[in-house]
mmCIF file of N, CA and C in Angstrom:
data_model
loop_
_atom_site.group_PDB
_atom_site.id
_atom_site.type_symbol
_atom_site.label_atom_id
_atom_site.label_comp_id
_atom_site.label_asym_id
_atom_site.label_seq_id
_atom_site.Cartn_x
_atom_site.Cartn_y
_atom_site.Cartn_z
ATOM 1 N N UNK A 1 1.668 -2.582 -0.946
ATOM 2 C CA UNK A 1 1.026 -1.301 -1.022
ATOM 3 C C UNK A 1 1.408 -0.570 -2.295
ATOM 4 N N UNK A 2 3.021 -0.598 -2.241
ATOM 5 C CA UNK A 2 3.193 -0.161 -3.654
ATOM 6 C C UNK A 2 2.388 -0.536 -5.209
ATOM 7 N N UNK A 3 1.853 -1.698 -5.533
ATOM 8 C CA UNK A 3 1.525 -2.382 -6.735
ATOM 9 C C UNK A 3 -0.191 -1.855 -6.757
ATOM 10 N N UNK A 4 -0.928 -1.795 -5.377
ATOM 11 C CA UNK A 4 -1.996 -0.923 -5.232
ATOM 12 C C UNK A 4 -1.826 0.526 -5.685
ATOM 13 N N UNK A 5 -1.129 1.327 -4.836
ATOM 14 C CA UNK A 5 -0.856 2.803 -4.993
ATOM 15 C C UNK A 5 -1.040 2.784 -6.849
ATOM 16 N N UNK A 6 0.171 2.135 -7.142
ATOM 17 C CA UNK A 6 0.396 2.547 -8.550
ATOM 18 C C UNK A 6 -0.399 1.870 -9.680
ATOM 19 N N UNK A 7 -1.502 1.041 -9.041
ATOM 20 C CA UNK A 7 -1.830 0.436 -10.099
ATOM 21 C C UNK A 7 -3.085 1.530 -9.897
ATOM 22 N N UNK A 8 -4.057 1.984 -9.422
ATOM 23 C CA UNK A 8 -4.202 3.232 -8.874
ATOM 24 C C UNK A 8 -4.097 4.337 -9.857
ATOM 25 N N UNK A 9 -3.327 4.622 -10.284
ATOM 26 C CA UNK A 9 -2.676 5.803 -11.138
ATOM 27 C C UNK A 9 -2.865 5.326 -12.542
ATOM 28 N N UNK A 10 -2.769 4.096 -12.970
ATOM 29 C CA UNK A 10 -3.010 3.252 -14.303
ATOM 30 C C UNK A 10 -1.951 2.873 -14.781
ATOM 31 N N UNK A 11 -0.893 2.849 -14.132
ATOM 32 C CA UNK A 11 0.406 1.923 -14.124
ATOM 33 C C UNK A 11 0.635 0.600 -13.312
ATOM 34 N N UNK A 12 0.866 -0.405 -13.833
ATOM 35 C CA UNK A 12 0.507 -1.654 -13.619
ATOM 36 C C UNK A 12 2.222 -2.461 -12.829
ATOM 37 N N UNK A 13 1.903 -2.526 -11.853
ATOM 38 C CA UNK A 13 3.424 -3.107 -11.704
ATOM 39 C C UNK A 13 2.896 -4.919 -10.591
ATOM 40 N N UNK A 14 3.741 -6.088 -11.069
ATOM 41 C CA UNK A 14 3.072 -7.200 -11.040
ATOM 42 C C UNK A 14 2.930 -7.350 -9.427
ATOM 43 N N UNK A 15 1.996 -7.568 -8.774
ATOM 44 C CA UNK A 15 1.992 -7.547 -7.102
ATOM 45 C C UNK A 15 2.455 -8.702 -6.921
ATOM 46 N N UNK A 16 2.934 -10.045 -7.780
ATOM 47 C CA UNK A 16 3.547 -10.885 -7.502
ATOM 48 C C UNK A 16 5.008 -10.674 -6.900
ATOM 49 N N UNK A 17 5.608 -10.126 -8.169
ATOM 50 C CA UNK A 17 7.434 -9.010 -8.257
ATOM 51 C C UNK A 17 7.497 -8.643 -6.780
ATOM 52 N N UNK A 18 6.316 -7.544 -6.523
ATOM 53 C CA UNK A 18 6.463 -6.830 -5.486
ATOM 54 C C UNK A 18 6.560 -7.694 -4.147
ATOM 55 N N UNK A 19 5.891 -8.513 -4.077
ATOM 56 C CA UNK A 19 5.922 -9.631 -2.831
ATOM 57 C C UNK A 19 7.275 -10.038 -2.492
ATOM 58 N N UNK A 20 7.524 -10.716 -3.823
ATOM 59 C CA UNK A 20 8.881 -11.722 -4.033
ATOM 60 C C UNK A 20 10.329 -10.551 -3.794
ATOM 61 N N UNK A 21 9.884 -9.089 -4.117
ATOM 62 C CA UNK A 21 10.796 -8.278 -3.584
ATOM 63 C C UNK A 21 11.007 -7.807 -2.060
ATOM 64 N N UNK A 22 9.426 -7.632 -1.836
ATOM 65 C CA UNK A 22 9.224 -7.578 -0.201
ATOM 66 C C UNK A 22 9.815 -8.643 0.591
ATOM 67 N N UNK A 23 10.120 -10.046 0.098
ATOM 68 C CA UNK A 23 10.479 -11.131 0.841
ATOM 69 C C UNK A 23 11.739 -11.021 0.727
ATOM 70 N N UNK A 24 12.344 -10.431 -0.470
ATOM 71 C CA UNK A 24 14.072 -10.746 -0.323
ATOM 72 C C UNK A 24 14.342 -9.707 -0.208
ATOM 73 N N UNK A 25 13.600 -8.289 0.536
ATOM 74 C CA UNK A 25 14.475 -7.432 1.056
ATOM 75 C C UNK A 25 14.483 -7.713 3.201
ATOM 76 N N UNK A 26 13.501 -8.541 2.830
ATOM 77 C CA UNK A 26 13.019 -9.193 4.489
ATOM 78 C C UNK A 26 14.134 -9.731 5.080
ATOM 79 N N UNK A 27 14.628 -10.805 4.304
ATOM 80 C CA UNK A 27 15.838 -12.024 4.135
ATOM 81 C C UNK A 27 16.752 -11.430 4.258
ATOM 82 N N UNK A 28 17.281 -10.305 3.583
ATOM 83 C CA UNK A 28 18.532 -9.429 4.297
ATOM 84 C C UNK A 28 18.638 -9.038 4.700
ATOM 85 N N UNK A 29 17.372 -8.593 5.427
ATOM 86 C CA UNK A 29 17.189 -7.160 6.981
ATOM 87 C C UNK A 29 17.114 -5.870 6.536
ATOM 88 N N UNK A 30 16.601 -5.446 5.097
ATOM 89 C CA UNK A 30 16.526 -4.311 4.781
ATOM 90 C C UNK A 30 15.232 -4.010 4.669
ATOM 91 N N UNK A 31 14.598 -4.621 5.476
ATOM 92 C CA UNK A 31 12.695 -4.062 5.535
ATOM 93 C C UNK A 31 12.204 -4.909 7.086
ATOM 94 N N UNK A 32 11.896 -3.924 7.762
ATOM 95 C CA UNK A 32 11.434 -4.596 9.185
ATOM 96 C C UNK A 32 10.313 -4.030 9.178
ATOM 97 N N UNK A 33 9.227 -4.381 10.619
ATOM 98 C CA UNK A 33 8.345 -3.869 10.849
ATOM 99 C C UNK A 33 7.755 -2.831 10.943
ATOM 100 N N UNK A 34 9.091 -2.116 11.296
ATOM 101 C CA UNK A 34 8.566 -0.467 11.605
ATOM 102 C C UNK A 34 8.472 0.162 10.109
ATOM 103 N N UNK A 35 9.123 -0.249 9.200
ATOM 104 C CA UNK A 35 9.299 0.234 7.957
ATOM 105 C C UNK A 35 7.682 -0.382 7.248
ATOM 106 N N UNK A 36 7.225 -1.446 7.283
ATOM 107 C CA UNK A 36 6.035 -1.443 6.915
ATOM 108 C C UNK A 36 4.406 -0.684 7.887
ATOM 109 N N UNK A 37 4.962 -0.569 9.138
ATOM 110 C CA UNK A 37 4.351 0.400 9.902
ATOM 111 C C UNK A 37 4.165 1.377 9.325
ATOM 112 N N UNK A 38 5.472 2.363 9.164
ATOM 113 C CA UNK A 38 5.293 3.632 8.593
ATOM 114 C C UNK A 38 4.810 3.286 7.133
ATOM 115 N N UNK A 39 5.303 2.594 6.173
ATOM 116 C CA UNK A 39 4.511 2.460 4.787
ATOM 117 C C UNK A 39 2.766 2.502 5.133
ATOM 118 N N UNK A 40 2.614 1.727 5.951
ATOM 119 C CA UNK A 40 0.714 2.030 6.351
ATOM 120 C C UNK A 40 0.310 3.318 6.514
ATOM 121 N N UNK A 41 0.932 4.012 7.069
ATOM 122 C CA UNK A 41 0.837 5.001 7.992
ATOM 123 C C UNK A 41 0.582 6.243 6.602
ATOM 124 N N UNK A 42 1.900 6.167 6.098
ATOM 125 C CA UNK A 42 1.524 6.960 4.772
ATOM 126 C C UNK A 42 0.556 6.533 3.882
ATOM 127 N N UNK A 43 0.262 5.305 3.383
ATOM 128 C CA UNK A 43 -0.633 4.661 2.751
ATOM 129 C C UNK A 43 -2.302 5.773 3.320
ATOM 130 N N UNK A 44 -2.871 5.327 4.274
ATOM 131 C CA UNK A 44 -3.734 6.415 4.719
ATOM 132 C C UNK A 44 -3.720 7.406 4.645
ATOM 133 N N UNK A 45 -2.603 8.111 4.617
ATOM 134 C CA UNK A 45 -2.636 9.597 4.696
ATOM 135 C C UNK A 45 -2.882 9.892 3.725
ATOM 136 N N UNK A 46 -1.974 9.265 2.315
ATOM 137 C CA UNK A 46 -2.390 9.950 0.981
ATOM 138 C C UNK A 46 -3.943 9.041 0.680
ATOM 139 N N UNK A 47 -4.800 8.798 1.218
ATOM 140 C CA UNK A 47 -6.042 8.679 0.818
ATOM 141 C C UNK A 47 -6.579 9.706 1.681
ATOM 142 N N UNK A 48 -6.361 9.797 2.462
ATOM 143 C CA UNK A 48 -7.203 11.134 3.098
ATOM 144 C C UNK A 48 -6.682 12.324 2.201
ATOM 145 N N UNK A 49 -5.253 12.959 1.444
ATOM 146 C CA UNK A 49 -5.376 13.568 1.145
ATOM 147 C C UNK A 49 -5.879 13.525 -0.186
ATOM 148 N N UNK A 50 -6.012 12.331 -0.934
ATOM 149 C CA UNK A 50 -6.586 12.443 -2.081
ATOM 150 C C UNK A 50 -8.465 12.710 -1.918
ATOM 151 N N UNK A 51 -9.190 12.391 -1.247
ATOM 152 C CA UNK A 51 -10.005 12.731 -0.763
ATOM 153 C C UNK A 51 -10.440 14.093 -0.526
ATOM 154 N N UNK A 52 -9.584 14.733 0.170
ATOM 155 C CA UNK A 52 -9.672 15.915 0.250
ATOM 156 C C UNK A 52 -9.051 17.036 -1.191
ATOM 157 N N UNK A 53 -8.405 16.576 -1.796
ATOM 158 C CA UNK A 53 -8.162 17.491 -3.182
ATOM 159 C C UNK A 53 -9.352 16.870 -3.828
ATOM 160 N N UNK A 54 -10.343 15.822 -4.192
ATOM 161 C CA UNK A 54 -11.439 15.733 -5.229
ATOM 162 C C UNK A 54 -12.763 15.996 -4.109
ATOM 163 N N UNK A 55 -12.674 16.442 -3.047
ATOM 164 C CA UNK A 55 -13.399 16.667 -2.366
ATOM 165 C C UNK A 55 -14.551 15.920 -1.925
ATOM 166 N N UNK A 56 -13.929 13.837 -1.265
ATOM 167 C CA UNK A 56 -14.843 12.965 -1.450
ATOM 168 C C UNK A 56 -14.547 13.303 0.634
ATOM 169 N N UNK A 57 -15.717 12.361 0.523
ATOM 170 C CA UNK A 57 -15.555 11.732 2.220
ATOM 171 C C UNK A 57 -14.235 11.133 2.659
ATOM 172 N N UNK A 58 -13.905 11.667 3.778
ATOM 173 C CA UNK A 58 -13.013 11.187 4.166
ATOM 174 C C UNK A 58 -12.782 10.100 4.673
ATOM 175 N N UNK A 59 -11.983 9.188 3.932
ATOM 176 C CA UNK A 59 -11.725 7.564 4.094
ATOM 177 C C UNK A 59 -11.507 7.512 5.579
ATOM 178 N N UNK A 60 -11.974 5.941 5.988
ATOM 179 C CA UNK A 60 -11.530 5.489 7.696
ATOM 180 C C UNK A 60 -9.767 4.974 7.326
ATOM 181 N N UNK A 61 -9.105 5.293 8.298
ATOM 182 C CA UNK A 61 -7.623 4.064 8.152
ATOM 183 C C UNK A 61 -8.061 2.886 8.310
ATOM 184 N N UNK A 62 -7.126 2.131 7.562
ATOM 185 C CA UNK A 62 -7.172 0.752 7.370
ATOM 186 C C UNK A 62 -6.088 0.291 7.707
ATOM 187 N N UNK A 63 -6.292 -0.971 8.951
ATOM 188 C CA UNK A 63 -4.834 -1.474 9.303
ATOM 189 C C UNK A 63 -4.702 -2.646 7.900
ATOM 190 N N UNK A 64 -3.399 -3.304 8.721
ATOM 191 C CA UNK A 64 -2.626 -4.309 7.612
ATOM 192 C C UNK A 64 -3.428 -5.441 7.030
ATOM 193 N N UNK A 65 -4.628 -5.905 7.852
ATOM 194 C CA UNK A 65 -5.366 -6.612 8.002
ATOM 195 C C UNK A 65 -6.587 -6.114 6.625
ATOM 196 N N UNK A 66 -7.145 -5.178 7.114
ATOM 197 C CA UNK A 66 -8.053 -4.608 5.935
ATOM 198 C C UNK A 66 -7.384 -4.930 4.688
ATOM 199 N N UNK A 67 -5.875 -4.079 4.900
ATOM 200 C CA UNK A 67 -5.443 -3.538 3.926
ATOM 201 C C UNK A 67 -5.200 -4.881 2.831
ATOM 202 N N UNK A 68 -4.696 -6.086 3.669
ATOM 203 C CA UNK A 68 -4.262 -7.406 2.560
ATOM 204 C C UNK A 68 -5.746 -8.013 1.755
ATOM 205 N N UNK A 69 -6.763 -8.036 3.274
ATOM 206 C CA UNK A 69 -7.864 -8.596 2.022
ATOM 207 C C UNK A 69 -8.722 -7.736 1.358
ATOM 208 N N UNK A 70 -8.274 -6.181 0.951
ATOM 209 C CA UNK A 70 -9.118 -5.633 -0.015
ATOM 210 C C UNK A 70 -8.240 -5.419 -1.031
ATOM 211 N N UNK A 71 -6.599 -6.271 -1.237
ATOM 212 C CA UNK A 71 -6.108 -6.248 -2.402
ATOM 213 C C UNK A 71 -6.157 -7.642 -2.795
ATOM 214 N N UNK A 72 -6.602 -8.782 -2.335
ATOM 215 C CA UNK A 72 -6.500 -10.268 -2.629
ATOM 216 C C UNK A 72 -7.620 -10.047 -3.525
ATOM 217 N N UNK A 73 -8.766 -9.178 -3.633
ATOM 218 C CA UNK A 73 -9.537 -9.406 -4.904
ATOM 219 C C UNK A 73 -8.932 -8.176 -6.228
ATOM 220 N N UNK A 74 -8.000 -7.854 -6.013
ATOM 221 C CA UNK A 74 -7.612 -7.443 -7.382
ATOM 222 C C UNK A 74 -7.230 -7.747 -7.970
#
């Protein structure tokens, strides 16, 4: 989510890195489910609120599912 968010903004950070970081913070127990739960959770919210400051339609939430294959084409 992070390498989306920020690539987003026009800062580019490699979603490969980010994976390979997501996996070895997995491996030591410093990222569980609930922690990518809540990362979703906020993920939506700041599109609804970005939405609402440029004053577009308000986005549907997207679970984890949406969320992986509308970044596999970026």
């Amino acid at each position: 989510m992070l390498s989306n968010i920020i690539h987003f903004h026009s800062v580019y950070i490699d979603p490969e890195w980010v994976a390979a970081e997501y996996l070895r913070r997995c491996k030591k127990g410093a990222w569980n489910k609930a922690d990518t739960d809540a990362a979703l959770k906020i993920h939506n919210l700041e599109r609804m609120i970005n939405a609402m400051q440029f004053d577009l339609e308000t986005p549907e939430e997207v679970g984890m599912e949406e969320f992986i294959e509308g970044n596999e084409n970026n």
